[in-house]
């Protein structure tokens, strides 16, 4: 077998095994089941919510349902992403399975790539499952193919990929999943608030106080380092456009390249940490 | 023939946030293990055996010193690791898999597959005596069963070098015997084995060389025959008379297992057996047998570790 083929095969073996193990985590299953319930029940819930509103508010109802589903997918999706990215490596170090795996003809780089790919399999699978449900629910409601959702899911995935890569990197330095989980949430939240950071910088410097300036520069620094995760959200378009419209005003290839770039940076960081990690 | 394992001044310090709490787990280890050797790596708890093994496998990194394995100094290289089988200490295996699935997983990591892998899995499962439990989940395995599966994954690729960290811990006497037979079998096939163990009797039975580590420092190393030279002579006696013991003791001889009807006189290497026999004859005791007795590995271990301990205390 050629070197490349054996590299791919070894990586794939680890990825599939990571996926199989990850899907067994109870907390992940709980989040997934909960999100399925929310999405599947959204139709029912929103009609219940709008009972008090005047008749003829079908539009309003659909909008509320979309809002609920989009929010559910991003929140539950990101929770799954962060949790699984933060735990695959520390849990394997803790239970020492990593000793036997790394003593096989597997390079650390390859091991890490396999783990990361396994995490992506889990994230993608969950995302597909949730989107499919939303897709069906929306189709049943509006009787048009909600193709805009598919674009939205694609972009959401790249958003998750960035969060996943950095959480994963931090998990390589940690001994348990707790700190990287918290850090992952921090990345996700601040990554969604970068516009706000820019505002902070713009408004700073109005007084001559050094602390005011310092906060301004920290905000600017964060703004420049952190990925702007808002770019990946099509929520407003989903709410206000027809469900079968193509997405507007976004450069899809650029966004994907942007997402990949950050993800690669995260992975490189992970490898840099993991390369000399002592087991 | 080139050495299979070769370390020079291998040193490992586990650093902590306070320098005073750094652990010097291994100090200037010079160890050479040649092809075909069964090396018994001994030492009390915390002496640095596992540390050495982890260094050799690239799981941790040396503070200083060098090592070569199977002729290569690239410890992480896949080509080297392909020829190594490793059984970690008290390891744990993916417990959501069945016994045979775990082996398939590890087999894939070795780049094995297809009917070749299936054949190897059948064979190793047979070797470690897990045929009955191969389809059961690892989660439900007993400690000994896990240890057997661990041994199976180490043997799977038919490696040239086997590194086994406490292979018989947690096993029942019959399983121990079985494992010992597997290991001697491997020795007969010309494999090289590095076995860390606390089971001195076992090591004495299968190893041809041993090293004793204490506090990260290799205290003694050599072939079993070289090291276990101290030969006492035991004289078995029946019908001892009352004054015999006192006389023997004044001559500096130890009396063991004394009862009213028989006893054993131990003559240390530095004393004359003739003198001892003379005393016995004078006291009209019946001599049943006279046999040389080699020091056991356990005695050597206690002696070496005791001496090292005194040296550090002094
Ligand atoms: N990760 C670590 N961090 C700090 N100290 C460590 C670490 N691992 C081992 N040590 C220390 O290094 C020393 C050697 O430990 P090691 O595990 O190599 O001993 P061992 O000979 O295998 O003992 P045992 O027979 O109990 O398995 C011990 O003092 C131990 O406390
Ligand atoms: Mg040990």
Coordinates of C-alpha atoms and ligand atoms in Angstrom, one line a residue:
Chain A
X1 CA 0.0 0.0 0.0
X2 CA 1.4 3.4 -0.9
X3 CA 2.3 5.9 1.8
X4 CA -0.6 8.2 0.9
X5 CA -3.2 5.5 0.9
X6 CA -2.0 4.2 4.2
X7 CA -2.0 7.7 5.7
X8 CA -5.6 8.3 4.5
X9 CA -6.7 4.9 5.7
X10 CA -5.2 5.4 9.2
X11 CA -6.7 8.8 9.5
X12 CA -10.1 7.6 8.3
X13 CA -10.0 4.7 10.8
X14 CA -9.5 7.1 13.6
X15 CA -12.2 9.5 12.3
X16 CA -14.8 6.8 12.1
X17 CA -13.9 5.4 15.5
X18 CA -14.1 9.0 17.0
X19 CA -17.5 9.4 15.4
X20 CA -18.8 6.1 16.7
X21 CA -17.6 6.9 20.1
X22 CA -18.8 10.5 20.1
X23 CA -22.3 9.5 19.1
X24 CA -22.5 7.5 22.2
X25 CA -22.0 10.4 24.5
X26 CA -25.2 10.8 26.5
X27 CA -25.1 14.6 26.7
X28 CA -24.8 14.8 22.9
X29 CA -27.8 12.6 22.5
X30 CA -29.7 14.6 25.0
X31 CA -29.0 17.9 23.1
X32 CA -29.9 16.2 19.8
X33 CA -33.2 14.8 21.0
X34 CA -34.1 18.1 22.6
X35 CA -33.4 20.0 19.3
X36 CA -35.4 17.5 17.4
X37 CA -38.3 18.0 19.7
X38 CA -38.0 21.8 19.4
X39 CA -37.9 21.7 15.6
X40 CA -40.5 19.1 15.2
X41 CA -42.7 20.8 17.7
X42 CA -42.1 24.3 16.4
X43 CA -45.2 24.2 14.1
X44 CA -47.4 23.3 17.0
X45 CA -45.7 25.7 19.4
X46 CA -46.0 28.7 17.1
X47 CA -49.6 28.1 16.3
X48 CA -50.2 27.9 20.0
X49 CA -48.4 31.2 20.5
X50 CA -50.3 33.0 17.8
X51 CA -53.8 31.8 18.9
X52 CA -54.3 35.2 20.5
X53 CA -53.3 37.1 17.4
X54 CA -55.9 38.0 14.8
X55 CA -56.8 35.6 12.0
X56 CA -54.9 35.8 8.8
X57 CA -51.5 36.0 10.4
X58 CA -50.2 32.9 8.7
X59 CA -47.2 34.9 7.6
X60 CA -46.5 35.9 11.2
X61 CA -46.8 32.3 12.3
X62 CA -44.3 31.1 9.7
X63 CA -41.9 33.8 10.7
X64 CA -42.0 32.8 14.3
X65 CA -41.5 29.2 13.4
X66 CA -38.5 30.0 11.3
X67 CA -37.1 32.2 14.0
X68 CA -37.5 29.4 16.5
X69 CA -35.9 26.8 14.3
X70 CA -33.0 28.9 13.1
X71 CA -32.2 29.8 16.7
X72 CA -32.6 26.2 17.8
X73 CA -30.3 24.9 15.1
X74 CA -27.5 27.4 15.9
X75 CA -27.7 27.1 19.6
X76 CA -28.0 23.3 19.8
X77 CA -25.7 22.9 16.9
X78 CA -23.0 25.0 18.5
X79 CA -23.4 23.3 21.9
X80 CA -22.8 19.9 20.2
X81 CA -19.9 21.3 18.3
X82 CA -18.2 22.8 21.3
X83 CA -18.9 19.9 23.5
X84 CA -17.6 17.3 21.2
X85 CA -14.6 19.4 20.0
X86 CA -13.6 20.0 23.6
X87 CA -13.8 16.4 24.7
X88 CA -12.5 14.0 22.2
X89 CA -8.8 14.5 22.9
X90 CA -8.9 15.0 26.7
X91 CA -11.1 12.0 27.2
X92 CA -8.8 9.8 25.3
X93 CA -5.8 11.0 27.2
X94 CA -7.6 10.4 30.4
X95 CA -8.7 6.9 29.7
X96 CA -5.3 6.1 28.2
X97 CA -6.6 4.7 25.0
X98 CA -4.3 7.2 23.4
X99 CA -1.3 5.2 24.6
X100 CA -2.1 2.2 22.4
X101 CA -3.2 4.3 19.4
X102 CA -0.1 6.5 19.3
X103 CA 2.1 3.5 19.7
X104 CA 0.7 2.1 16.4
X105 CA 2.2 3.4 13.2
X106 CA 0.3 6.6 13.5
X107 CA 2.0 10.1 13.5
X108 CA 0.7 12.6 16.0
X109 CA -0.3 14.8 13.1
X110 CA -2.3 12.0 11.7
X111 CA -3.9 11.1 14.9
X112 CA -5.0 14.7 15.4
X113 CA -6.3 15.0 11.9
X114 CA -8.3 11.8 12.4
X115 CA -9.8 13.1 15.6
X116 CA -10.6 16.4 14.0
X117 CA -12.2 14.7 11.0
X118 CA -14.3 12.6 13.4
X119 CA -15.5 15.7 15.2
X120 CA -16.5 17.2 11.8
X121 CA -18.4 14.0 10.9
X122 CA -20.4 14.3 14.1
X123 CA -21.1 18.1 13.6
X124 CA -22.1 17.6 10.0
X125 CA -24.3 14.7 10.7
X126 CA -26.2 16.5 13.5
X127 CA -26.5 19.6 11.3
X128 CA -27.9 17.6 8.4
X129 CA -30.4 15.9 10.7
X130 CA -31.6 19.1 12.2
X131 CA -31.8 20.9 8.9
X132 CA -33.7 18.0 7.3
X133 CA -36.3 18.2 10.0
X134 CA -36.6 21.9 9.7
X135 CA -36.8 21.6 5.9
X136 CA -39.7 19.1 6.1
X137 CA -41.5 21.1 8.8
X138 CA -41.2 24.3 6.7
X139 CA -42.2 22.5 3.5
X140 CA -45.3 21.1 5.2
X141 CA -46.2 24.6 6.3
X142 CA -45.5 26.6 3.1
X143 CA -45.7 23.9 0.4
X144 CA -42.6 25.4 -1.3
X145 CA -39.1 23.9 -1.3
X146 CA -37.3 26.0 1.4
X147 CA -33.9 25.9 -0.5
X148 CA -32.7 29.0 1.3
X149 CA -32.3 26.8 4.3
X150 CA -29.7 24.7 2.6
X151 CA -27.5 27.7 1.9
X152 CA -28.0 28.8 5.5
X153 CA -26.9 25.4 6.8
X154 CA -23.8 25.4 4.6
X155 CA -22.7 28.7 6.0
X156 CA -23.6 27.6 9.5
X157 CA -21.4 24.7 9.1
X158 CA -18.4 26.9 8.3
X159 CA -19.2 28.9 11.3
X160 CA -19.2 25.8 13.5
X161 CA -16.0 24.7 11.8
X162 CA -14.2 27.8 13.0
X163 CA -15.5 27.4 16.6
X164 CA -14.7 23.7 16.5
X165 CA -11.1 24.2 15.3
X166 CA -10.3 26.7 18.1
X167 CA -12.0 24.7 20.8
X168 CA -10.2 21.6 19.6
X169 CA -6.9 23.4 19.7
X170 CA -7.5 24.5 23.3
X171 CA -8.6 21.1 24.3
X172 CA -5.2 19.8 23.2
X173 CA -3.6 21.9 26.0
X174 CA -6.2 20.9 28.6
X175 CA -6.5 17.9 30.8
X176 CA -10.3 17.9 30.9
X177 CA -13.1 19.1 28.6
X178 CA -14.3 21.8 31.1
X179 CA -12.0 24.7 30.2
X180 CA -12.0 24.2 26.5
X181 CA -15.9 24.1 26.6
X182 CA -16.0 27.4 28.3
X183 CA -13.4 28.8 25.9
X184 CA -15.4 27.5 23.0
X185 CA -18.5 29.3 24.2
X186 CA -16.5 32.5 24.7
X187 CA -15.2 32.2 21.1
X188 CA -18.7 31.7 19.8
X189 CA -20.3 34.5 21.7
X190 CA -17.5 37.1 21.1
X191 CA -17.2 36.0 17.5
X192 CA -20.9 37.0 17.1
X193 CA -20.3 40.4 18.8
X194 CA -17.3 41.6 16.8
X195 CA -19.3 44.5 15.2
X196 CA -19.9 45.6 18.7
X197 CA -16.2 45.6 19.5
X198 CA -15.6 47.8 16.5
X199 CA -18.1 50.2 17.9
X200 CA -16.4 50.2 21.2
X201 CA -13.1 51.2 19.5
X202 CA -14.8 53.9 17.5
X203 CA -16.4 55.4 20.6
X204 CA -13.2 55.2 22.7
X205 CA -10.7 58.0 22.9
X206 CA -13.4 60.5 23.4
X207 CA -12.0 61.1 26.9
X208 CA -8.2 61.4 27.5
X209 CA -8.3 58.7 30.1
X210 CA -5.7 55.9 29.4
X211 CA -8.1 53.2 30.5
X212 CA -10.6 54.4 27.9
X213 CA -7.9 54.2 25.3
X214 CA -6.8 50.8 26.5
X215 CA -10.2 49.3 26.3
X216 CA -10.5 50.8 22.8
X217 CA -7.3 49.1 21.7
X218 CA -8.2 45.8 23.3
X219 CA -11.5 45.9 21.4
X220 CA -9.8 46.7 18.2
X221 CA -7.3 43.9 18.7
X222 CA -10.0 41.4 19.4
X223 CA -12.0 42.7 16.5
X224 CA -9.1 42.1 14.2
X225 CA -8.2 38.6 15.6
X226 CA -11.6 37.1 16.1
X227 CA -13.5 35.7 13.2
X228 CA -16.7 37.6 12.5
X229 CA -19.2 34.9 12.9
X230 CA -22.2 37.1 12.1
X231 CA -21.1 36.9 8.5
X232 CA -22.2 33.3 8.4
X233 CA -25.7 34.0 9.5
X234 CA -28.6 34.1 7.0
X235 CA -31.2 34.4 9.7
X236 CA -32.6 37.7 8.5
X237 CA -32.8 36.5 5.0
X238 CA -34.6 33.3 6.2
X239 CA -37.1 35.4 8.1
X240 CA -37.8 38.0 5.5
X241 CA -37.2 36.4 2.1
X242 CA -39.3 33.7 0.5
X243 CA -38.0 30.3 1.5
X244 CA -37.1 29.3 -2.0
X245 CA -35.1 32.5 -2.8
X246 CA -31.4 32.3 -3.4
X247 CA -29.3 34.0 -0.7
X248 CA -28.6 37.7 -1.4
X249 CA -25.6 40.1 -0.9
X250 CA -23.1 37.4 0.1
X251 CA -20.0 36.1 -1.6
X252 CA -20.3 32.5 -0.8
X253 CA -16.9 31.4 -2.0
X254 CA -15.2 34.2 -0.1
X255 CA -17.1 33.3 3.1
X256 CA -16.1 29.6 2.7
X257 CA -12.5 30.6 2.1
X258 CA -12.7 32.8 5.2
X259 CA -14.1 29.9 7.2
X260 CA -11.5 27.5 6.0
X261 CA -8.7 29.9 6.7
X262 CA -9.7 30.3 10.3
X263 CA -10.2 26.6 10.6
X264 CA -6.8 25.8 9.2
X265 CA -5.3 28.3 11.6
X266 CA -7.1 26.6 14.5
X267 CA -5.9 23.2 13.4
X268 CA -2.3 24.3 13.0
X269 CA -2.5 25.7 16.5
X270 CA -3.9 22.4 17.7
X271 CA -1.0 20.5 16.1
X272 CA 1.5 22.9 17.5
X273 CA 0.2 22.3 21.0
X274 CA -0.2 18.5 20.5
X275 CA 3.1 17.9 18.8
X276 CA 5.1 17.9 22.1
X277 CA 2.2 17.0 24.5
X278 CA 3.3 14.5 27.1
X279 CA 0.9 11.6 27.7
Chain B
X1 CA 23.8 -7.4 15.0
X2 CA 22.7 -3.9 15.8
X3 CA 21.0 -3.2 19.1
X4 CA 17.2 -3.1 19.1
X5 CA 17.1 -0.6 21.9
X6 CA 19.9 1.7 22.7
X7 CA 19.8 4.7 25.1
X8 CA 22.5 7.0 26.1
X9 CA 22.3 9.2 29.2
X10 CA 18.6 9.2 28.9
X11 CA 17.1 11.5 31.5
X12 CA 13.6 12.5 32.3
X13 CA 12.6 15.2 34.6
X14 CA 8.9 15.8 35.1
X15 CA 8.7 19.5 35.6
X16 CA 6.2 21.1 37.9
X17 CA 5.4 24.7 38.5
X18 CA 7.8 24.8 41.4
X19 CA 11.3 23.7 40.7
X20 CA 11.7 22.1 44.1
X21 CA 8.8 19.7 43.1
X22 CA 10.4 18.5 39.9
X23 CA 10.5 14.8 39.7
X24 CA 13.8 13.3 38.4
X25 CA 12.2 10.1 37.2
X26 CA 15.1 8.8 35.1
X27 CA 18.7 9.6 35.4
X28 CA 21.4 9.0 32.8
X29 CA 20.1 5.6 31.6
X30 CA 22.5 3.7 29.4
X31 CA 20.6 0.6 28.2
X32 CA 21.3 -1.6 25.3
X33 CA 19.1 -4.5 24.4
X34 CA 20.1 -6.8 21.6
X35 CA 18.0 -8.6 19.2
X36 CA 16.5 -11.8 20.6
X37 CA 17.0 -10.8 24.2
X38 CA 14.3 -11.1 26.8
X39 CA 15.0 -8.2 29.1
X40 CA 13.4 -8.1 32.5
X41 CA 13.1 -4.5 33.7
X42 CA 12.7 -4.4 37.4
X43 CA 12.4 -1.8 40.1
X44 CA 10.1 -0.8 43.0
X45 CA 7.1 1.4 42.5
X46 CA 7.9 4.8 41.1
X47 CA 11.4 3.8 40.1
X48 CA 11.0 4.9 36.5
X49 CA 10.1 1.8 34.5
X50 CA 7.0 3.2 32.9
X51 CA 8.8 6.4 32.3
X52 CA 11.5 4.6 30.3
X53 CA 8.9 2.8 28.3
X54 CA 6.9 5.9 27.5
X55 CA 10.1 7.6 26.4
X56 CA 11.0 4.7 24.1
X57 CA 7.5 5.0 22.5
X58 CA 7.6 8.7 22.1
X59 CA 4.6 9.3 24.4
X60 CA 6.8 11.6 26.5
X61 CA 10.0 13.4 25.5
X62 CA 13.4 13.1 27.1
X63 CA 14.9 16.0 29.1
X64 CA 18.3 15.0 27.8
X65 CA 20.0 12.0 26.3
X66 CA 19.5 10.0 23.2
X67 CA 17.8 6.8 22.1
X68 CA 17.7 4.6 19.1
X69 CA 15.1 2.0 18.5
X70 CA 15.4 -0.7 15.8
X71 CA 18.3 1.3 14.4
X72 CA 16.3 4.6 14.1
X73 CA 16.4 7.7 16.1
X74 CA 13.1 9.0 14.8
X75 CA 11.0 7.7 17.6
X76 CA 7.7 8.7 16.1
X77 CA 8.3 7.2 12.7
X78 CA 5.6 4.9 11.4
X79 CA 8.1 2.5 9.9
X80 CA 9.6 1.9 13.3
X81 CA 6.3 1.7 15.2
X82 CA 5.1 -0.9 12.7
X83 CA 7.6 -3.3 14.2
X84 CA 6.7 -2.6 17.8
X85 CA 4.0 -4.1 19.9
X86 CA 3.2 -2.3 23.2
X87 CA 1.1 -3.3 26.1
X88 CA 0.6 -0.3 28.4
X89 CA 0.4 -0.5 32.1
X90 CA -3.2 -0.9 33.3
X91 CA -4.5 0.3 30.0
X92 CA -8.0 0.7 28.9
X93 CA -9.5 -0.1 25.5
X94 CA -12.3 1.5 23.6
X95 CA -15.0 -0.1 25.7
X96 CA -18.0 0.4 23.4
X97 CA -16.4 -2.1 21.0
X98 CA -16.4 -5.9 21.0
X99 CA -13.1 -7.7 21.6
X100 CA -12.6 -8.5 18.0
X101 CA -13.7 -5.1 16.8
X102 CA -11.0 -3.5 18.9
X103 CA -8.4 -5.7 17.3
X104 CA -9.8 -4.8 13.9
X105 CA -9.5 -1.1 14.8
X106 CA -5.8 -1.5 15.8
X107 CA -5.2 -3.7 12.8
X108 CA -6.4 -0.9 10.5
X109 CA -4.0 1.4 12.2
X110 CA -1.2 -1.0 11.3
X111 CA -2.4 -0.7 7.7
X112 CA -3.7 -4.3 7.8
X113 CA -6.9 -5.3 6.3
X114 CA -9.0 -7.8 4.5
X115 CA -8.6 -11.5 5.0
X116 CA -5.1 -11.1 6.2
X117 CA -6.3 -9.1 9.2
X118 CA -9.2 -11.5 9.9
X119 CA -6.7 -14.4 9.9
X120 CA -4.4 -12.5 12.3
X121 CA -7.3 -11.6 14.6
X122 CA -8.4 -15.2 14.8
X123 CA -4.9 -16.3 15.5
X124 CA -4.1 -13.8 18.3
X125 CA -7.5 -14.2 19.9
X126 CA -6.8 -17.9 20.0
X127 CA -3.3 -17.3 21.4
X128 CA -4.4 -15.2 24.3
X129 CA -7.3 -17.5 25.0
X130 CA -10.2 -15.1 24.3
X131 CA -12.1 -17.1 21.8
X132 CA -15.1 -17.4 24.1
X133 CA -15.3 -13.7 24.7
X134 CA -14.4 -12.2 21.4
X135 CA -17.9 -11.1 20.6
X136 CA -18.5 -9.5 23.9
X137 CA -18.3 -5.8 24.7
X138 CA -15.0 -4.7 26.3
X139 CA -17.1 -2.9 28.8
X140 CA -18.1 -6.2 30.3
X141 CA -14.6 -7.6 30.4
X142 CA -12.9 -8.5 33.7
X143 CA -9.4 -7.1 34.4
X144 CA -7.7 -10.2 33.2
X145 CA -9.7 -10.2 30.0
X146 CA -8.7 -6.6 29.3
X147 CA -5.1 -7.5 29.9
X148 CA -5.5 -10.4 27.4
X149 CA -7.0 -8.2 24.8
X150 CA -4.2 -5.8 25.5
X151 CA -1.7 -8.5 24.8
X152 CA -3.6 -9.5 21.7
X153 CA -3.3 -5.9 20.3
X154 CA 0.4 -5.9 21.0
X155 CA 0.9 -9.2 19.2
X156 CA -1.4 -8.5 16.3
X157 CA 1.1 -7.2 13.8
X158 CA 3.7 -10.0 14.6
X159 CA 6.2 -7.3 15.8
X160 CA 9.9 -7.8 16.2
X161 CA 10.0 -5.9 19.4
X162 CA 7.5 -6.3 22.2
X163 CA 7.4 -3.8 25.1
X164 CA 5.2 -5.1 27.9
X165 CA 4.5 -3.0 31.0
X166 CA 3.5 -5.4 33.7
X167 CA 1.9 -8.0 31.5
X168 CA 0.7 -10.3 34.2
X169 CA -0.7 -7.9 36.7
X170 CA -4.2 -8.8 37.6
X171 CA -4.1 -12.3 36.2
X172 CA -4.9 -15.5 37.9
X173 CA -2.2 -18.2 38.3
X174 CA -3.4 -20.2 35.3
X175 CA -3.5 -17.1 33.1
X176 CA 0.0 -16.1 34.3
X177 CA 1.3 -19.5 33.3
X178 CA -0.4 -19.1 29.9
X179 CA 1.1 -15.7 29.4
X180 CA 4.5 -17.0 30.4
X181 CA 4.1 -19.7 27.8
X182 CA 3.2 -17.2 25.2
X183 CA 6.3 -15.1 26.1
X184 CA 8.6 -18.1 26.0
X185 CA 7.1 -19.0 22.7
X186 CA 8.0 -15.5 21.4
X187 CA 11.5 -15.9 22.8
X188 CA 11.9 -19.1 20.8
X189 CA 10.7 -17.2 17.7
X190 CA 13.6 -14.8 18.1
X191 CA 11.6 -11.8 19.1
X192 CA 13.0 -9.1 21.4
X193 CA 11.1 -8.4 24.6
X194 CA 11.3 -5.7 27.1
X195 CA 9.2 -6.7 30.1
X196 CA 8.7 -4.5 33.2
X197 CA 7.4 -6.5 36.1
X198 CA 7.1 -7.0 39.8
X199 CA 6.7 -10.7 39.4
X200 CA 10.3 -11.7 40.1
X201 CA 9.8 -15.4 39.8
X202 CA 8.3 -15.0 36.4
X203 CA 11.1 -12.7 35.2
X204 CA 13.6 -15.2 36.5
X205 CA 12.0 -17.9 34.5
X206 CA 11.8 -16.2 31.2
X207 CA 14.3 -13.4 31.0
X208 CA 17.9 -13.8 30.0
X209 CA 18.9 -10.4 31.1
X210 CA 17.6 -8.1 33.9
X211 CA 18.2 -4.6 35.0
X212 CA 17.1 -3.2 38.4
X213 CA 16.1 0.4 38.6
X214 CA 15.9 2.4 41.8
X215 CA 14.9 6.1 42.0
X216 CA 15.5 6.5 38.3
X217 CA 19.0 5.1 38.4
X218 CA 19.9 1.8 36.9
X219 CA 21.5 0.0 39.8
X220 CA 22.6 -3.3 38.2
X221 CA 22.3 -5.0 34.9
X222 CA 23.4 -8.3 33.6
X223 CA 22.4 -11.8 32.5
X224 CA 20.5 -13.8 35.1
X225 CA 23.4 -16.2 35.4
X226 CA 25.9 -13.4 36.0
X227 CA 23.9 -11.7 38.6
X228 CA 22.6 -14.6 40.5
X229 CA 26.0 -16.1 41.4
X230 CA 26.0 -16.0 45.1
X231 CA 25.7 -19.7 45.9
X232 CA 25.0 -20.9 49.4
X233 CA 25.1 -24.5 50.2
X234 CA 22.1 -26.1 52.1
X235 CA 22.7 -29.1 54.2
X236 CA 19.5 -31.0 55.2
X237 CA 19.8 -32.8 58.4
X238 CA 17.5 -35.2 60.4
X239 CA 17.7 -36.2 64.0
X240 CA 19.6 -33.1 65.2
X241 CA 20.9 -33.2 68.8
X242 CA 20.3 -30.5 71.3
X243 CA 23.7 -28.9 71.1
X244 CA 23.9 -28.8 67.4
X245 CA 22.2 -25.5 66.8
X246 CA 24.3 -23.6 69.3
X247 CA 27.5 -25.0 67.8
X248 CA 26.5 -24.1 64.3
X249 CA 25.5 -20.6 65.3
X250 CA 28.9 -20.0 67.0
X251 CA 30.5 -21.1 63.7
X252 CA 28.5 -18.4 61.9
X253 CA 26.1 -20.7 60.2
X254 CA 22.4 -20.1 59.8
X255 CA 19.9 -22.7 60.7
X256 CA 16.5 -22.6 58.9
X257 CA 13.3 -24.5 59.3
X258 CA 14.4 -26.2 62.5
X259 CA 12.0 -28.7 64.1
X260 CA 12.6 -31.5 66.5
X261 CA 13.3 -34.0 63.8
X262 CA 15.0 -32.1 61.0
X263 CA 16.5 -28.8 59.9
X264 CA 18.4 -27.0 57.2
X265 CA 21.9 -25.5 57.6
X266 CA 22.8 -22.7 55.3
X267 CA 26.5 -22.3 54.6
X268 CA 27.3 -19.0 53.1
X269 CA 29.7 -18.8 50.2
X270 CA 32.5 -17.5 52.3
X271 CA 32.5 -20.3 54.8
X272 CA 33.7 -23.8 54.4
X273 CA 31.2 -26.6 53.8
X274 CA 33.6 -29.1 55.3
X275 CA 33.7 -27.3 58.6
X276 CA 29.9 -27.4 58.7
X277 CA 29.8 -31.1 57.9
X278 CA 32.5 -31.7 60.6
X279 CA 30.3 -30.1 63.2
X280 CA 27.3 -32.1 62.1
X281 CA 29.2 -35.3 62.2
X282 CA 30.6 -34.6 65.7
X283 CA 27.0 -34.1 66.8
X284 CA 25.9 -37.3 65.2
X285 CA 23.3 -35.8 63.0
X286 CA 22.1 -37.6 59.9
X287 CA 23.0 -35.8 56.7
X288 CA 20.2 -36.2 54.1
X289 CA 21.4 -34.0 51.3
X290 CA 23.9 -31.3 50.4
X291 CA 22.8 -29.0 47.7
X292 CA 24.1 -25.7 46.3
X293 CA 21.5 -22.9 46.2
X294 CA 21.7 -20.0 43.9
X295 CA 20.4 -16.7 45.1
X296 CA 16.9 -16.0 43.8
X297 CA 16.1 -12.9 41.8
X298 CA 13.9 -11.8 44.7
X299 CA 16.9 -11.9 47.0
X300 CA 19.1 -10.0 44.6
X301 CA 16.3 -7.4 44.2
X302 CA 15.9 -6.9 47.9
X303 CA 19.7 -6.7 48.3
X304 CA 20.2 -4.2 45.4
X305 CA 17.3 -2.0 46.3
X306 CA 18.2 -2.1 50.0
X307 CA 21.8 -1.0 49.2
X308 CA 20.6 1.8 47.0
X309 CA 18.2 2.9 49.6
X310 CA 20.9 3.1 52.2
X311 CA 23.1 5.0 49.9
X312 CA 20.5 7.7 49.3
X313 CA 19.7 7.9 53.0
X314 CA 23.4 8.2 53.9
Ligands
LIG1 N1 3.2 12.6 34.4 C1 4.0 12.7 35.5 N2 4.2 13.9 36.1 C2 4.9 14.0 37.2 N3 5.6 12.9 37.7 C3 5.4 11.7 37.2 C4 4.6 11.6 36.0 N4 4.6 10.2 35.7 C5 5.4 9.6 36.6 N5 5.9 10.5 37.5 C6 6.9 10.2 38.6 O1 8.0 9.6 38.0 C7 8.5 8.6 38.9 C8 8.6 7.3 38.1 O2 7.3 6.9 37.7 P1 7.1 5.6 36.8 O3 5.6 5.6 36.5 O4 8.0 5.6 35.7 O5 7.4 4.4 37.8 P2 7.3 2.9 37.6 O6 8.7 2.3 37.8 O7 6.6 2.5 36.4 O8 6.4 2.4 38.9 P3 5.3 1.3 39.1 O9 6.0 0.0 39.4 O10 4.5 1.8 40.2 O11 4.5 1.2 37.8 C9 7.5 8.5 40.0 O12 8.1 9.3 41.1 C10 6.3 9.2 39.5 O13 5.7 9.9 40.6
LIG2 MG1 4.9 1.5 35.9

